[in-house]
């Protein structure tokens, strides 16, 4: 088992004819993901590396049976592309695009929330990897192998770093889910932790957070109330000075709330162990798995 | 993107939000001419992207031309918490009967705009919030429905606004929300929102933060970025499309992805070092972006050693290695580098570096090892 | 029993300090309805004929326990007033106001539909009367008495006409529900017929429709599939020339669909008897009740 | 409220929707001057609020000034299905490569705007819909979310619009939707939406119906109502705030509430009579509204008898009686009246009428009885 993407995933890639879209769609396909379609308006009927291209997401659903969409269009078109995928009946939408206007994200989130059957992961996320089954997005899949650690992270490269630390210690992953660091992520830590809790393959959950917002604090409450599996956390941004933007819009620190320290304390208060570095985080996970 | 007060007021005026009239000035002569035109008494206000300018002496009332001249001379060039005042805003002095507070925040936690209103304006609103949270009326808005008239009434009555002001304050909130939405703001704050003795409602201050990602839809706002208000290094980075924040230490940092870079800062700090900057080279960095990044990092004279921490996903390690080699060729850095490459095409990247045999470049296989090495190099010039 | 309004109704009247608002709120109270509050912004603290006035609907809910709102504000303020009532947690909103802009109605309808706990009746409707229990709106209540005929109607005065025809023949009403003739009514024939079907006091349902739209045709389908009680219908507008507006925006005839004839045929095809005049409609109802 | 073609095009132009340029004209001289200014060939188009003007000879191409003069002379004053042409619109002749159809309808059944697009424009779209429903692509829009770019693509691909036109046609739909929403339209129809040989997309016709209830928010649109295009009686009623529709018969009808009035028409028709009008005196009618209503009804010379059918709710029967008495005093009608009063204050109303003892006024206690009486009176001048 794993969460969200697996051998049943039938992926449509919007923006497939762009340079990056082609590169990563091809990578995902090569990994073994069923990439059944691409969408680029006006290029319907073409093919990209053997993947048929359609004019609309609706066509990719009707004709190629797509059930998952990866959004790879430029930021100004991404909200429209996500709404199109949802309208076409796609149940899981994974938005890689970085730099989507925050108000676009807000509109999309508010609209999608009205349909509980549709799940958005991202935007501004590296995607989802279920090692040995399917890779959707830009996670360098060859570094990870199948196992029992579920990883959920707001940061792309930090996800790889932590996954890699685990891999070097011999641990594999059920799934690695990047939820993105944008102001309005489609899925929260809680949403993904809930899935890992239900996933039989996952034995331990590693969550990687960062400064800004309150998603980690909310996850702490949720974990204490609902999660039976061990959770280990990492928080980036202890060194960030207050009031400075650190690249993610999600990383605006306002006052004390949202600091790395506040998040660490909130998690530890609920019994979640927090590693001080990616390495220490991996070591704690290892220790817990060893102790089981 | 933060706007200066006067830019915020000009944005407000476009949306029909009443603001005092005024003029910006960059020199004492301009300021005095503006004051003469506006009439006395008027207010000379420092335009800086930092709060607390009042306490720092950056806001002064001028009764006449002599005072206007003196205040403009004092304020222009003044340093307020590390920000130099390059511009002042001269506006007519307002008669103030009441000082309220109003704001609209893009609330990430609730995933909805949050509108706040309080009669306790004119002071530090965070202090008010701590001392008496009930003094601030709050309301989340469904972004697809938008701000309704009843929202304005609900907030106004909840904040105990006097009955005769419920309608004008509600109308002000409606317009502020319209501006928030139309301009794609992350924050709009009016403190104080004043009531004049004639019971008119006006925005006496304006704090506006726009969403940088939406500026392509707002070319007139995109032009408001004031490079002179930015740190020169940050300005250089911005022009080159890099996310760079200057910090106080001496270890230059480059990574790919904001989370990894923040983590790198933490690990360096834990190893006893002090980072000189945050620099995210971004996803899919190409060689020329790396050259630019090295130039930006080294333009900070405090830097004594540089750490490259790359975990390739969309970024390919061979591209980073190529960029570093090219940068050495162009910039010829005098400080030592520690490079850690992992992820996509890491084998190729490491080989390129090994073949290039750059002077003063050490490699590391883990993030912790890299941090320890660079801290040592910054202290001693020699790797541990 | 009855539907929607009864002795448990605790009514707040928005626009109570207006001339018509005061007149009808007082009438409703005199009939026995629990009129617990009025709302006029800025007039909180006043009283209207012994009814306390509040500044916001929220206050009327919090302090006077209002559970039903009657909207009596002028058309340009009505959409806002309805949304305010829904936001304040009022479960039943009865909008009497006529002349609300159609796009306002559309926004309100779309927003309220997202909350299945809130029901809007109207706008541009005469209200709801449950004889002997409660009257909310402008229905001349003294003409009707308690009984077993449920009436639902798009037209106000036509409702009285039909109710009166029944009353003259000795029949009373469980409830009389005016749904209004506007382009976007909050409740449809189907919504109200569903309630009458479940109401033990109601033995027969009379629906009074008119030209325009397709609400009667949709009701015919619903009745055939879901309603066990007898339904008698009346349709006004056989004489209306196509393409002419007859006062209600709801009465724009376009082509053949939406004509009185088409509605009559749709209803009769599903076994619903249609009276040719209000009098004949009452006679059919009488005949069915007598036959029972 | 229906707009004339040229008013619709001017509204389109305000929203950036491409339309051919042109000028309206009310006289032949104005029309020829406009044609000279626009250049030849141009099109002279009758401006009437009814379809089918092309077949009726109301649209003509003018190659030169002589033809423009002839066409303007022919068309101005022409009768098209009972509507007199008071105005023409002169526009430059367009080159047409393709004729499409686009519309946005306020769909009451779905309670959402319905957008339709077809490549089979330039003809009767209802005939297309009947013959081949798949030729028209349809899409409902969530009014709180609004029309999205993908909606335009979805419609365009579904309608088999050629690939190079998907983007411009989608952009046209986006703008039409923006106009529909901003102007609070009930209908916007473009037939034909043309493609020029240069592959530009333009609205060659414009049918716009606005929501009369929203005109208070659109003062510039409220001014567009063209009284000269309305029937004089309907115009008089409109000025007096009454809903009046003229019909072909000889029995004047007044009632309160649209449903009851429609029902009254039906019952009168069933009794063998022919209603002369629909007149809804509205809710809460006061005496002076009744006076106005009587004047409007009697201004139609065909009327041989009048039926008042009132069931009081918000309307009070005593007010109606007072109005009727006052109207008799002012208007002194020569035709017989039948009055049926029921509902709020009916006893008082009936007593007022009995006391006034108006000449030629009969009363009835039921709607059917009232209908029978008035039909008889219209035929014979004597009640049955």
mmCIF file of N, CA, C and O in Angstrom, chain A residues 24 76 99-104 106 109-111 114 140 143 154-155 157-158 160-161 164 184 211 214 218 234 237-239 241 244-250 276-279, chain B residues 106 108-109 111 142-144 180 184-186 211 213 216-217 234 243 245 247 256-260 262-263 265-266 270 278 311-314 340 342-344 346 367-368:
data_model
loop_
_atom_site.group_PDB
_atom_site.id
_atom_site.type_symbol
_atom_site.label_atom_id
_atom_site.label_comp_id
_atom_site.label_asym_id
_atom_site.label_seq_id
_atom_site.Cartn_x
_atom_site.Cartn_y
_atom_site.Cartn_z
ATOM 1 N N UNK A 24 9.531 16.031 -17.301
ATOM 2 C CA UNK A 24 9.106 15.328 -16.096
ATOM 3 C C UNK A 24 8.011 14.297 -16.376
ATOM 4 O O UNK A 24 7.958 13.258 -15.720
ATOM 5 N N UNK A 76 0.472 31.805 -14.355
ATOM 6 C CA UNK A 76 -0.714 32.601 -14.665
ATOM 7 C C UNK A 76 -1.852 31.737 -15.220
ATOM 8 O O UNK A 76 -2.987 32.190 -15.267
ATOM 9 N N UNK A 99 4.734 29.866 -7.909
ATOM 10 C CA UNK A 99 4.529 31.275 -8.223
ATOM 11 C C UNK A 99 3.109 31.617 -8.629
ATOM 12 O O UNK A 99 2.860 32.640 -9.266
ATOM 13 N N UNK A 100 2.138 30.791 -8.257
ATOM 14 C CA UNK A 100 0.737 31.100 -8.555
ATOM 15 C C UNK A 100 0.305 32.258 -7.647
ATOM 16 O O UNK A 100 0.591 32.246 -6.456
ATOM 17 N N UNK A 101 -0.385 33.253 -8.203
ATOM 18 C CA UNK A 101 -0.860 34.358 -7.357
ATOM 19 C C UNK A 101 -1.696 33.833 -6.184
ATOM 20 O O UNK A 101 -2.502 32.911 -6.337
ATOM 21 N N UNK A 102 -1.492 34.433 -5.020
ATOM 22 C CA UNK A 102 -2.138 33.950 -3.800
ATOM 23 C C UNK A 102 -3.660 34.027 -3.896
ATOM 24 O O UNK A 102 -4.359 33.132 -3.415
ATOM 25 N N UNK A 103 -4.176 35.085 -4.511
ATOM 26 C CA UNK A 103 -5.640 35.188 -4.612
ATOM 27 C C UNK A 103 -6.204 34.129 -5.558
ATOM 28 O O UNK A 103 -7.333 33.681 -5.374
ATOM 29 N N UNK A 104 -5.449 33.729 -6.555
ATOM 30 C CA UNK A 104 -5.864 32.613 -7.406
ATOM 31 C C UNK A 104 -5.963 31.341 -6.571
ATOM 32 O O UNK A 104 -6.916 30.569 -6.689
ATOM 33 N N UNK A 106 -6.502 31.121 -3.450
ATOM 34 C CA UNK A 106 -7.631 31.257 -2.531
ATOM 35 C C UNK A 106 -8.941 30.899 -3.235
ATOM 36 O O UNK A 106 -9.782 30.174 -2.679
ATOM 37 N N UNK A 109 -8.955 27.119 -3.911
ATOM 38 C CA UNK A 109 -9.161 26.355 -2.681
ATOM 39 C C UNK A 109 -10.629 26.406 -2.255
ATOM 40 O O UNK A 109 -11.247 25.386 -1.939
ATOM 41 N N UNK A 110 -11.187 27.627 -2.276
ATOM 42 C CA UNK A 110 -12.572 27.812 -1.818
ATOM 43 C C UNK A 110 -13.532 27.040 -2.713
ATOM 44 O O UNK A 110 -14.494 26.438 -2.245
ATOM 45 N N UNK A 111 -13.266 27.059 -4.002
ATOM 46 C CA UNK A 111 -14.132 26.340 -4.935
ATOM 47 C C UNK A 111 -14.004 24.826 -4.751
ATOM 48 O O UNK A 111 -14.999 24.115 -4.678
ATOM 49 N N UNK A 114 -15.680 22.853 -1.900
ATOM 50 C CA UNK A 114 -17.114 22.570 -2.007
ATOM 51 C C UNK A 114 -17.381 21.204 -2.594
ATOM 52 O O UNK A 114 -18.511 20.751 -2.602
ATOM 53 N N UNK A 140 13.270 13.277 -7.270
ATOM 54 C CA UNK A 140 14.258 12.392 -7.912
ATOM 55 C C UNK A 140 14.096 10.968 -7.373
ATOM 56 O O UNK A 140 14.718 10.589 -6.378
ATOM 57 N N UNK A 143 16.442 7.992 -5.790
ATOM 58 C CA UNK A 143 17.088 8.039 -4.482
ATOM 59 C C UNK A 143 16.306 7.328 -3.390
ATOM 60 O O UNK A 143 16.771 7.207 -2.273
ATOM 61 N N UNK A 154 6.490 20.386 3.553
ATOM 62 C CA UNK A 154 6.147 21.632 2.884
ATOM 63 C C UNK A 154 7.217 22.025 1.877
ATOM 64 O O UNK A 154 6.952 22.838 0.982
ATOM 65 N N UNK A 155 8.411 21.501 2.035
ATOM 66 C CA UNK A 155 9.514 21.924 1.172
ATOM 67 C C UNK A 155 9.961 20.794 0.264
ATOM 68 O O UNK A 155 10.041 19.639 0.691
ATOM 69 N N UNK A 157 13.054 20.316 -1.754
ATOM 70 C CA UNK A 157 14.400 19.777 -1.612
ATOM 71 C C UNK A 157 14.650 19.244 -0.211
ATOM 72 O O UNK A 157 15.399 18.281 -0.023
ATOM 73 N N UNK A 158 13.991 19.855 0.778
ATOM 74 C CA UNK A 158 14.149 19.373 2.136
ATOM 75 C C UNK A 158 13.554 17.964 2.273
ATOM 76 O O UNK A 158 14.069 17.131 3.032
ATOM 77 N N UNK A 160 13.659 15.739 -0.080
ATOM 78 C CA UNK A 160 14.654 14.808 -0.627
ATOM 79 C C UNK A 160 15.745 14.573 0.411
ATOM 80 O O UNK A 160 16.234 13.462 0.611
ATOM 81 N N UNK A 161 16.141 15.669 1.069
ATOM 82 C CA UNK A 161 17.207 15.586 2.050
ATOM 83 C C UNK A 161 16.842 14.579 3.145
ATOM 84 O O UNK A 161 17.629 13.693 3.483
ATOM 85 N N UNK A 164 16.520 11.058 1.866
ATOM 86 C CA UNK A 164 17.851 10.538 1.599
ATOM 87 C C UNK A 164 18.554 10.101 2.885
ATOM 88 O O UNK A 164 19.237 9.070 2.927
ATOM 89 N N UNK A 184 -1.770 29.035 0.372
ATOM 90 C CA UNK A 184 -2.997 28.254 0.461
ATOM 91 C C UNK A 184 -2.783 26.873 -0.139
ATOM 92 O O UNK A 184 -3.201 26.597 -1.266
ATOM 93 N N UNK A 211 8.941 27.591 9.068
ATOM 94 C CA UNK A 211 8.350 28.769 9.704
ATOM 95 C C UNK A 211 7.192 29.318 8.879
ATOM 96 O O UNK A 211 7.090 29.084 7.684
ATOM 97 N N UNK A 214 0.392 28.285 10.552
ATOM 98 C CA UNK A 214 0.129 27.539 11.772
ATOM 99 C C UNK A 214 -0.179 26.079 11.467
ATOM 100 O O UNK A 214 -0.758 25.373 12.281
ATOM 101 N N UNK A 218 -1.449 23.107 14.086
ATOM 102 C CA UNK A 218 -2.715 22.410 13.902
ATOM 103 C C UNK A 218 -2.481 20.902 13.787
ATOM 104 O O UNK A 218 -3.256 20.094 14.320
ATOM 105 N N UNK A 234 10.352 17.615 11.772
ATOM 106 C CA UNK A 234 11.484 18.518 11.593
ATOM 107 C C UNK A 234 10.927 19.882 11.203
ATOM 108 O O UNK A 234 9.940 19.961 10.468
ATOM 109 N N UNK A 237 14.058 26.740 9.794
ATOM 110 C CA UNK A 237 13.880 28.184 9.920
ATOM 111 C C UNK A 237 14.161 28.748 11.293
ATOM 112 O O UNK A 237 13.751 29.873 11.581
ATOM 113 N N UNK A 238 14.908 28.005 12.154
ATOM 114 C CA UNK A 238 15.243 28.541 13.476
ATOM 115 C C UNK A 238 16.085 29.806 13.367
ATOM 116 O O UNK A 238 16.039 30.680 14.211
ATOM 117 N N UNK A 239 16.876 29.885 12.312
ATOM 118 C CA UNK A 239 17.806 30.996 12.152
ATOM 119 C C UNK A 239 17.178 32.184 11.424
ATOM 120 O O UNK A 239 17.794 33.229 11.284
ATOM 121 N N UNK A 241 15.426 35.464 10.671
ATOM 122 C CA UNK A 241 15.086 36.634 11.487
ATOM 123 C C UNK A 241 13.599 36.971 11.316
ATOM 124 O O UNK A 241 13.055 36.826 10.232
ATOM 125 N N UNK A 244 11.321 38.791 8.032
ATOM 126 C CA UNK A 244 11.969 38.679 6.719
ATOM 127 C C UNK A 244 11.288 37.570 5.919
ATOM 128 O O UNK A 244 10.936 36.530 6.456
ATOM 129 N N UNK A 245 11.136 37.802 4.666
ATOM 130 C CA UNK A 245 10.588 36.779 3.799
ATOM 131 C C UNK A 245 11.718 35.887 3.326
ATOM 132 O O UNK A 245 12.732 36.384 2.857
ATOM 133 N N UNK A 246 11.534 34.581 3.479
ATOM 134 C CA UNK A 246 12.592 33.654 3.118
ATOM 135 C C UNK A 246 12.237 32.859 1.863
ATOM 136 O O UNK A 246 12.430 31.653 1.812
ATOM 137 N N UNK A 247 11.668 33.525 0.911
ATOM 138 C CA UNK A 247 11.477 32.841 -0.364
ATOM 139 C C UNK A 247 10.089 32.303 -0.543
ATOM 140 O O UNK A 247 9.427 32.607 -1.513
ATOM 141 N N UNK A 248 9.605 31.515 0.378
ATOM 142 C CA UNK A 248 8.219 31.086 0.335
ATOM 143 C C UNK A 248 7.360 32.214 0.875
ATOM 144 O O UNK A 248 7.689 32.800 1.911
ATOM 145 N N UNK A 249 6.224 32.488 0.216
ATOM 146 C CA UNK A 249 5.263 33.408 0.825
ATOM 147 C C UNK A 249 4.827 32.819 2.152
ATOM 148 O O UNK A 249 4.465 33.518 3.070
ATOM 149 N N UNK A 250 4.903 31.480 2.237
ATOM 150 C CA UNK A 250 4.507 30.809 3.462
ATOM 151 C C UNK A 250 5.450 31.059 4.614
ATOM 152 O O UNK A 250 5.172 30.664 5.736
ATOM 153 N N UNK A 276 16.442 18.240 15.458
ATOM 154 C CA UNK A 276 17.013 19.580 15.334
ATOM 155 C C UNK A 276 17.628 19.790 13.946
ATOM 156 O O UNK A 276 17.759 20.928 13.495
ATOM 157 N N UNK A 277 18.033 18.704 13.298
ATOM 158 C CA UNK A 277 18.550 18.752 11.925
ATOM 159 C C UNK A 277 17.898 17.606 11.150
ATOM 160 O O UNK A 277 17.347 16.692 11.761
ATOM 161 N N UNK A 278 17.979 17.656 9.830
ATOM 162 C CA UNK A 278 17.460 16.509 9.062
ATOM 163 C C UNK A 278 18.101 15.201 9.525
ATOM 164 O O UNK A 278 17.421 14.175 9.640
ATOM 165 N N UNK A 279 19.384 15.234 9.827
ATOM 166 C CA UNK A 279 20.072 14.023 10.255
ATOM 167 C C UNK A 279 19.499 13.493 11.563
ATOM 168 O O UNK A 279 19.180 12.308 11.690
ATOM 169 N N UNK B 106 -4.620 38.492 4.540
ATOM 170 C CA UNK B 106 -4.768 37.201 3.853
ATOM 171 C C UNK B 106 -4.451 36.135 4.905
ATOM 172 O O UNK B 106 -3.288 35.862 5.194
ATOM 173 N N UNK B 108 -3.748 32.823 6.195
ATOM 174 C CA UNK B 108 -3.368 31.524 5.645
ATOM 175 C C UNK B 108 -3.962 30.390 6.426
ATOM 176 O O UNK B 108 -4.260 29.326 5.878
ATOM 177 N N UNK B 109 -4.123 30.599 7.725
ATOM 178 C CA UNK B 109 -4.618 29.522 8.556
ATOM 179 C C UNK B 109 -6.078 29.220 8.230
ATOM 180 O O UNK B 109 -6.460 28.074 8.025
ATOM 181 N N UNK B 111 -7.532 30.277 5.561
ATOM 182 C CA UNK B 111 -7.666 30.263 4.103
ATOM 183 C C UNK B 111 -8.800 31.163 3.645
ATOM 184 O O UNK B 111 -9.649 30.783 2.832
ATOM 185 N N UNK B 142 -15.841 34.849 2.879
ATOM 186 C CA UNK B 142 -15.791 33.836 1.827
ATOM 187 C C UNK B 142 -15.318 34.529 0.559
ATOM 188 O O UNK B 142 -16.009 35.411 0.039
ATOM 189 N N UNK B 143 -14.133 34.150 0.044
ATOM 190 C CA UNK B 143 -13.582 34.934 -1.070
ATOM 191 C C UNK B 143 -14.415 34.852 -2.348
ATOM 192 O O UNK B 143 -14.314 35.748 -3.179
ATOM 193 N N UNK B 144 -15.227 33.827 -2.505
ATOM 194 C CA UNK B 144 -16.046 33.771 -3.722
ATOM 195 C C UNK B 144 -17.309 34.614 -3.577
ATOM 196 O O UNK B 144 -17.839 35.118 -4.559
ATOM 197 N N UNK B 180 -8.361 45.364 -1.683
ATOM 198 C CA UNK B 180 -7.636 44.143 -1.319
ATOM 199 C C UNK B 180 -7.777 43.092 -2.413
ATOM 200 O O UNK B 180 -6.798 42.457 -2.828
ATOM 201 N N UNK B 184 -5.029 42.448 -5.378
ATOM 202 C CA UNK B 184 -4.415 41.197 -4.925
ATOM 203 C C UNK B 184 -3.405 41.455 -3.806
ATOM 204 O O UNK B 184 -2.227 41.088 -3.909
ATOM 205 N N UNK B 185 -3.898 42.080 -2.749
ATOM 206 C CA UNK B 185 -3.046 42.394 -1.601
ATOM 207 C C UNK B 185 -2.949 41.204 -0.658
ATOM 208 O O UNK B 185 -3.829 40.342 -0.618
ATOM 209 N N UNK B 186 -1.871 41.153 0.096
ATOM 210 C CA UNK B 186 -1.731 40.191 1.182
ATOM 211 C C UNK B 186 -2.105 40.842 2.506
ATOM 212 O O UNK B 186 -2.432 40.177 3.479
ATOM 213 N N UNK B 211 0.918 40.986 -3.442
ATOM 214 C CA UNK B 211 1.439 39.665 -3.759
ATOM 215 C C UNK B 211 2.358 39.776 -4.966
ATOM 216 O O UNK B 211 1.896 40.067 -6.071
ATOM 217 N N UNK B 213 3.651 37.597 -6.710
ATOM 218 C CA UNK B 213 3.319 36.657 -7.777
ATOM 219 C C UNK B 213 2.227 37.162 -8.705
ATOM 220 O O UNK B 213 1.998 36.584 -9.764
ATOM 221 N N UNK B 216 2.209 40.540 -12.489
ATOM 222 C CA UNK B 216 2.054 40.523 -13.952
ATOM 223 C C UNK B 216 0.674 41.019 -14.365
ATOM 224 O O UNK B 216 0.482 41.480 -15.484
ATOM 225 N N UNK B 217 -0.294 40.930 -13.459
ATOM 226 C CA UNK B 217 -1.637 41.426 -13.761
ATOM 227 C C UNK B 217 -1.799 42.884 -13.368
ATOM 228 O O UNK B 217 -2.848 43.466 -13.605
ATOM 229 N N UNK B 234 20.308 42.836 -2.017
ATOM 230 C CA UNK B 234 18.995 42.251 -2.278
ATOM 231 C C UNK B 234 18.463 42.733 -3.616
ATOM 232 O O UNK B 234 17.832 41.989 -4.369
ATOM 233 N N UNK B 243 16.133 34.691 -4.941
ATOM 234 C CA UNK B 243 15.587 35.099 -3.658
ATOM 235 C C UNK B 243 16.725 35.180 -2.660
ATOM 236 O O UNK B 243 17.365 34.171 -2.342
ATOM 237 N N UNK B 245 18.144 37.077 0.999
ATOM 238 C CA UNK B 245 17.923 37.912 2.180
ATOM 239 C C UNK B 245 19.263 38.043 2.895
ATOM 240 O O UNK B 245 19.928 37.044 3.173
ATOM 241 N N UNK B 247 21.786 38.612 5.871
ATOM 242 C CA UNK B 247 21.786 38.369 7.319
ATOM 243 C C UNK B 247 23.082 38.940 7.898
ATOM 244 O O UNK B 247 23.874 39.557 7.173
ATOM 245 N N UNK B 256 19.191 25.135 -3.028
ATOM 246 C CA UNK B 256 18.054 25.136 -3.943
ATOM 247 C C UNK B 256 16.803 24.718 -3.182
ATOM 248 O O UNK B 256 16.742 23.644 -2.595
ATOM 249 N N UNK B 257 15.815 25.602 -3.187
ATOM 250 C CA UNK B 257 14.585 25.338 -2.441
ATOM 251 C C UNK B 257 14.634 26.051 -1.109
ATOM 252 O O UNK B 257 15.597 25.935 -0.352
ATOM 253 N N UNK B 258 13.576 26.804 -0.796
ATOM 254 C CA UNK B 258 13.580 27.628 0.413
ATOM 255 C C UNK B 258 13.733 26.786 1.667
ATOM 256 O O UNK B 258 14.466 27.152 2.590
ATOM 257 N N UNK B 259 13.065 25.648 1.713
ATOM 258 C CA UNK B 259 13.120 24.811 2.913
ATOM 259 C C UNK B 259 14.531 24.318 3.172
ATOM 260 O O UNK B 259 15.040 24.400 4.295
ATOM 261 N N UNK B 260 15.179 23.831 2.119
ATOM 262 C CA UNK B 260 16.536 23.317 2.278
ATOM 263 C C UNK B 260 17.495 24.437 2.681
ATOM 264 O O UNK B 260 18.387 24.237 3.503
ATOM 265 N N UNK B 262 16.726 27.202 4.361
ATOM 266 C CA UNK B 262 16.468 27.523 5.773
ATOM 267 C C UNK B 262 17.096 26.475 6.674
ATOM 268 O O UNK B 262 17.678 26.793 7.713
ATOM 269 N N UNK B 263 16.960 25.218 6.271
ATOM 270 C CA UNK B 263 17.543 24.131 7.048
ATOM 271 C C UNK B 263 19.067 24.270 7.089
ATOM 272 O O UNK B 263 19.702 24.050 8.125
ATOM 273 N N UNK B 265 20.806 27.053 6.896
ATOM 274 C CA UNK B 265 21.126 28.127 7.849
ATOM 275 C C UNK B 265 21.126 27.566 9.272
ATOM 276 O O UNK B 265 22.030 27.843 10.075
ATOM 277 N N UNK B 266 20.094 26.776 9.587
ATOM 278 C CA UNK B 266 19.976 26.218 10.940
ATOM 279 C C UNK B 266 21.161 25.320 11.271
ATOM 280 O O UNK B 266 21.718 25.383 12.373
ATOM 281 N N UNK B 270 23.925 25.790 14.109
ATOM 282 C CA UNK B 270 24.154 24.754 15.122
ATOM 283 C C UNK B 270 25.621 24.355 15.200
ATOM 284 O O UNK B 270 26.120 23.996 16.262
ATOM 285 N N UNK B 278 20.585 34.345 3.124
ATOM 286 C CA UNK B 278 19.724 33.271 2.635
ATOM 287 C C UNK B 278 19.735 33.443 1.129
ATOM 288 O O UNK B 278 19.482 34.547 0.634
ATOM 289 N N UNK B 311 20.472 19.713 -3.199
ATOM 290 C CA UNK B 311 19.908 18.387 -3.394
ATOM 291 C C UNK B 311 19.049 18.458 -4.648
ATOM 292 O O UNK B 311 17.970 19.039 -4.650
ATOM 293 N N UNK B 312 19.536 17.889 -5.708
ATOM 294 C CA UNK B 312 18.916 18.058 -7.020
ATOM 295 C C UNK B 312 17.602 17.304 -7.173
ATOM 296 O O UNK B 312 17.509 16.138 -6.836
ATOM 297 N N UNK B 313 16.604 18.013 -7.649
ATOM 298 C CA UNK B 313 15.360 17.376 -8.065
ATOM 299 C C UNK B 313 15.151 17.882 -9.463
ATOM 300 O O UNK B 313 15.669 17.341 -10.434
ATOM 301 N N UNK B 314 14.455 18.993 -9.563
ATOM 302 C CA UNK B 314 14.314 19.683 -10.833
ATOM 303 C C UNK B 314 15.663 20.345 -11.184
ATOM 304 O O UNK B 314 16.017 20.507 -12.348
ATOM 305 N N UNK B 340 28.398 20.692 -1.500
ATOM 306 C CA UNK B 340 27.780 19.395 -1.275
ATOM 307 C C UNK B 340 26.715 19.220 -2.368
ATOM 308 O O UNK B 340 25.817 20.026 -2.505
ATOM 309 N N UNK B 342 24.022 16.506 -4.073
ATOM 310 C CA UNK B 342 23.308 15.233 -4.025
ATOM 311 C C UNK B 342 22.107 15.344 -4.957
ATOM 312 O O UNK B 342 21.688 16.432 -5.293
ATOM 313 N N UNK B 343 21.544 14.204 -5.335
ATOM 314 C CA UNK B 343 20.319 14.233 -6.134
ATOM 315 C C UNK B 343 20.604 14.129 -7.622
ATOM 316 O O UNK B 343 21.663 13.639 -8.039
ATOM 317 N N UNK B 344 19.660 14.637 -8.410
ATOM 318 C CA UNK B 344 19.700 14.459 -9.862
ATOM 319 C C UNK B 344 21.074 14.797 -10.465
ATOM 320 O O UNK B 344 21.580 15.904 -10.279
ATOM 321 N N UNK B 346 24.021 13.846 -9.664
ATOM 322 C CA UNK B 346 25.071 14.213 -8.699
ATOM 323 C C UNK B 346 26.425 13.616 -9.085
ATOM 324 O O UNK B 346 27.462 14.263 -8.924
ATOM 325 N N UNK B 367 25.165 17.055 4.623
ATOM 326 C CA UNK B 367 24.858 18.434 4.983
ATOM 327 C C UNK B 367 25.597 18.812 6.274
ATOM 328 O O UNK B 367 26.162 19.909 6.368
ATOM 329 N N UNK B 368 25.601 17.895 7.240
ATOM 330 C CA UNK B 368 26.274 18.201 8.511
ATOM 331 C C UNK B 368 27.768 18.379 8.314
ATOM 332 O O UNK B 368 28.374 19.320 8.842
#
